[in-house]
């Protein structure tokens, strides 16, 4: 921990520094004898805790320790403030600033230890809370609609593909549920009326590039696994009604109305299977 100690009485400051420096979990103690230098430090520096004498003054007596504490919290919100003073009457005003602690001089090691333990506990609790929030906040996923016409959404907005065949390519990868698909298979599906050759393979490569560029331009996560001659979709990065249906989700089953990727002829064979599942559920 980095700790700041502030007191305009030299002996009190030396004693406070010695007490704080004796703590195993304190790596650095920075001492200041006035508010101005303390503020200058916090304009660019940080600290885990600040032990402040309340009776501090700037030139002309315009700033006391309470005001300094407020300024530190403004410049370094994560810094925990502990007041060190011989004037207990300031306690009420001190706690209005939501400071971490209050020690009456002379500072003992036991009193300082108690305040540091509390600060460490507070920091650990805050860290755990942030971790919990980060776990709860999942990355947004691409939403894919397979029932009815095939559509793709990112952050609730339709994804616009530059090439219609690139959209169909993506639809087929979704349809294959993460299985690796060869370039030859894609050629047979997307260009069934053409003989597989160099020209068709070149078109497939262009479609793959166009599809990936579409998602990259949206700032989407990388949705694809690609190896030499094969490509597949990362199913865990998309929300898909078809996948939910296959996992037995009742809402997805109820959403199915007899159409699956209706604009693509190669998808027709799946409709019979889906109808069978619905009939079994009924």
C-alpha positions as a printed Julia matrix, in Angstrom:
282×3 Matrix{Float64}:
   0.0     0.0     0.0
   1.04    3.59   -0.64
   0.13    5.86    2.27
   0.28    9.65    2.56
   0.85   11.28    5.96
   0.18   15.0     6.47
   0.89   17.04    9.6
   2.33   20.54   10.03
   3.92   19.58   13.36
   7.3    18.05   12.62
   7.46   15.72   15.62
   3.89   14.48   15.09
   4.63   13.85   11.42
   7.8    11.89   12.24
   5.93    9.76   14.77
   3.1     9.09   12.32
   5.58    8.16    9.6
   7.38    5.75   11.91
   4.14    4.04   12.95
   2.91    3.65    9.35
   6.32    2.56    8.06
   6.35   -0.28   10.63
   3.32   -1.93    9.0
   4.15   -4.95    6.82
   1.5    -4.13    4.22
   2.64   -0.5     3.78
   5.16   -0.3     0.93
   5.65    3.45    0.83
   4.93    6.38    3.16
   4.89    9.86    1.6
   5.02   12.72    4.11
   3.88   16.32    3.67
   3.89   19.2     6.15
   1.32   21.38    4.38
  -1.83   21.15    2.31
  -0.41   22.82   -0.81
   2.27   20.15   -1.37
  -0.25   17.42   -0.66
  -2.63   18.74   -3.3
   0.21   19.09   -5.8
   1.08   15.42   -5.24
  -2.48   14.19   -5.77
  -2.81   16.12   -9.03
  -0.64   13.44  -10.65
  -0.09   10.78   -7.97
  -2.24    8.28   -6.14
  -2.37    6.67   -2.71
  -4.36    3.91   -1.05
  -4.77    5.91    2.16
  -4.11    9.4     3.54
  -3.63   10.09    7.25
  -4.36   13.8     7.73
  -4.09   16.22   10.61
  -7.34   18.21   10.62
  -5.67   21.45   11.76
  -3.84   22.32    8.54
  -3.74   25.68    6.83
  -2.72   27.1     3.51
  -1.09   30.51    3.34
  -3.6    32.91    4.83
  -5.44   30.13    6.64
  -7.85   29.38    3.77
  -7.82   25.58    3.88
  -8.04   23.21    6.83
  -7.7    19.44    6.94
 -11.4    18.89    6.25
 -11.14   20.87    3.03
  -7.94   19.02    2.11
  -9.72   15.69    2.58
 -12.49   16.79    0.22
  -9.89   17.87   -2.35
  -8.05   14.53   -2.08
 -11.31   12.62   -2.6
 -11.95   14.76   -5.67
  -8.52   14.08   -7.14
  -8.24   10.45   -6.02
 -11.68    8.96   -5.25
 -10.26    5.56   -4.25
  -8.02    7.04   -1.55
  -9.22    6.28    1.99
  -8.89    9.21    4.39
  -8.1     8.82    8.09
  -8.01   11.92   10.29
  -5.35   12.24   12.97
  -6.01   15.02   15.46
  -5.94   16.14   19.06
  -9.39   17.76   18.62
 -12.17   15.15   18.97
 -14.82   17.87   18.41
 -14.07   17.66   14.67
 -15.3    14.07   14.48
 -18.84   14.89   13.33
 -17.65   17.1    10.48
 -15.04   14.51    9.53
 -17.51   11.69    9.13
 -19.75   13.84    6.97
 -16.99   13.46    4.36
 -17.37    9.66    4.58
 -13.78    9.27    5.77
 -12.52    5.81    6.65
 -11.38    6.54   10.18
 -10.53    8.98   12.95
  -7.56    8.7    15.35
  -6.93   10.94   18.35
  -3.3    11.83   19.0
  -0.92   10.47   20.05
  -1.11    7.83   17.33
  -0.44    4.31   18.56
   0.52    1.37   16.41
  -2.62   -0.47   17.5
  -4.89    2.41   16.42
  -3.16    2.76   13.05
  -3.27   -1.02   12.56
  -7.0    -1.04   13.19
  -7.59    1.68   10.57
  -5.38   -0.02    7.98
  -7.14   -3.35    8.5
 -10.46   -1.62    7.9
  -9.13    0.04    4.73
  -7.79   -3.29    3.42
 -11.16   -4.91    4.12
 -12.98   -2.09    2.3
 -10.67   -2.33   -0.71
 -11.1    -6.1    -0.88
 -14.89   -5.76   -0.72
 -14.85   -3.12   -3.48
 -12.63   -5.34   -5.63
 -14.96   -8.31   -5.15
 -17.96   -6.15   -6.02
 -16.29   -4.96   -9.23
 -15.45   -8.55  -10.12
 -19.07   -9.6    -9.56
 -20.34   -6.79  -11.78
 -17.85   -7.7   -14.5
 -19.02  -11.32  -14.36
 -22.64  -10.22  -14.62
 -21.95   -7.91  -17.54
 -21.5   -10.34  -20.41
 -20.21   -9.29  -23.77
 -23.07   -8.43  -26.13
 -23.78  -11.22  -28.58
 -24.86  -11.24  -32.19
 -28.55  -12.17  -32.35
 -29.56  -14.49  -35.14
 -33.13  -15.11  -36.27
 -33.61  -18.35  -38.19
 -37.38  -18.75  -37.92
 -39.14  -17.02  -40.79
 -36.57  -15.23  -42.94
 -32.97  -15.36  -41.82
 -31.89  -12.07  -40.17
 -28.91  -10.95  -38.1
 -28.81   -8.22  -35.44
 -26.03   -6.5   -33.53
 -27.0    -4.35  -30.54
 -30.63   -4.55  -31.68
 -29.87   -3.17  -35.14
 -30.02   -5.23  -38.35
 -26.64   -6.21  -39.76
 -26.33   -5.08  -43.37
 -24.16   -7.32  -45.53
 -22.43   -5.85  -48.56
 -23.19   -8.99  -50.56
 -26.37  -11.06  -50.3
 -24.32  -14.22  -50.85
 -22.14  -13.27  -47.87
 -25.28  -13.21  -45.75
 -26.28  -16.62  -47.11
 -22.8   -17.9   -46.3
 -23.21  -16.75  -42.72
 -26.65  -18.37  -42.6
 -25.2   -21.7   -43.71
 -22.48  -21.56  -41.06
 -25.16  -20.9   -38.42
 -27.17  -23.79  -39.87
 -24.16  -26.12  -39.46
 -24.06  -25.29  -35.72
 -20.31  -24.88  -35.36
 -19.26  -27.77  -37.59
 -16.3   -27.08  -39.88
 -17.38  -26.45  -43.44
 -15.02  -26.91  -46.4
 -14.76  -24.44  -49.26
 -15.97  -27.21  -51.59
 -19.14  -27.69  -49.49
 -19.8   -23.96  -49.53
 -19.36  -23.91  -53.31
 -21.89  -26.74  -53.7
 -24.43  -24.98  -51.47
 -24.04  -21.38  -52.61
 -23.36  -22.05  -56.29
 -25.21  -25.3   -56.88
 -25.75  -24.47  -60.55
 -22.03  -23.95  -61.21
 -19.21  -26.42  -61.48
 -16.65  -26.12  -58.68
 -13.51  -24.62  -60.13
 -11.02  -21.81  -59.68
 -13.59  -19.14  -60.43
 -16.08  -20.46  -57.87
 -13.38  -20.95  -55.25
 -12.25  -17.37  -55.79
 -15.83  -16.18  -55.27
 -16.1   -18.21  -52.05
 -12.92  -16.62  -50.7
 -14.27  -13.16  -51.56
 -17.54  -13.95  -49.79
 -15.72  -15.13  -46.67
 -13.64  -11.94  -46.67
 -16.75   -9.78  -47.17
 -18.63  -11.57  -44.37
 -15.78  -11.16  -41.9
 -15.31   -7.53  -42.89
 -18.99   -6.84  -42.17
 -18.72   -8.05  -38.58
 -15.29   -6.5   -38.05
 -16.61   -3.09  -39.11
 -19.31   -3.35  -36.41
 -16.76   -4.08  -33.72
 -18.2    -7.54  -33.13
 -16.13  -10.27  -31.48
 -14.38  -12.59  -33.94
 -17.18  -15.04  -34.72
 -15.24  -17.53  -36.82
 -12.8   -20.39  -36.57
 -10.8   -20.62  -39.77
  -8.17  -23.13  -40.85
  -6.78  -23.96  -44.25
  -9.78  -24.75  -46.48
 -12.32  -24.82  -43.63
 -14.41  -22.35  -41.65
 -16.91  -22.61  -38.81
 -18.86  -20.31  -36.52
 -18.27  -19.88  -32.78
 -21.73  -20.8   -31.55
 -21.12  -19.49  -28.02
 -20.83  -15.94  -29.37
 -24.33  -15.76  -30.84
 -27.89  -15.91  -29.54
 -29.95  -17.95  -31.96
 -33.6   -19.0   -31.87
 -32.75  -22.23  -33.74
 -30.11  -23.18  -31.17
 -32.48  -22.41  -28.32
 -35.11  -24.56  -30.03
 -32.66  -27.45  -30.34
 -31.8   -27.09  -26.63
 -35.47  -27.56  -25.74
 -36.25  -23.96  -24.82
 -40.05  -23.76  -24.64
 -40.18  -20.1   -25.7
 -38.15  -20.83  -28.84
 -40.32  -23.84  -29.64
 -43.44  -21.68  -29.32
 -41.88  -19.04  -31.6
 -41.46  -21.51  -34.44
 -44.28  -21.01  -36.95
 -43.35  -23.43  -39.72
 -40.62  -21.48  -41.49
 -36.86  -21.82  -41.19
 -34.51  -19.55  -43.15
 -37.34  -19.23  -45.65
 -35.33  -17.44  -48.34
 -32.82  -20.3   -48.76
 -33.8   -23.48  -50.64
 -31.13  -25.61  -48.94
 -32.85  -24.96  -45.58
 -36.15  -26.59  -46.6
 -35.12  -30.06  -45.45
 -34.78  -28.84  -41.86
 -38.41  -27.74  -41.68
 -39.64  -31.35  -41.55
 -37.37  -32.12  -38.62
 -38.49  -29.02  -36.72
 -42.14  -29.88  -37.34
 -41.51  -33.32  -35.87
 -40.02  -31.82  -32.73
 -42.99  -29.47  -32.33
 -45.48  -32.33  -32.77
 -43.67  -34.4   -30.15
 -43.8   -31.47  -27.75
 -47.53  -31.11  -28.34
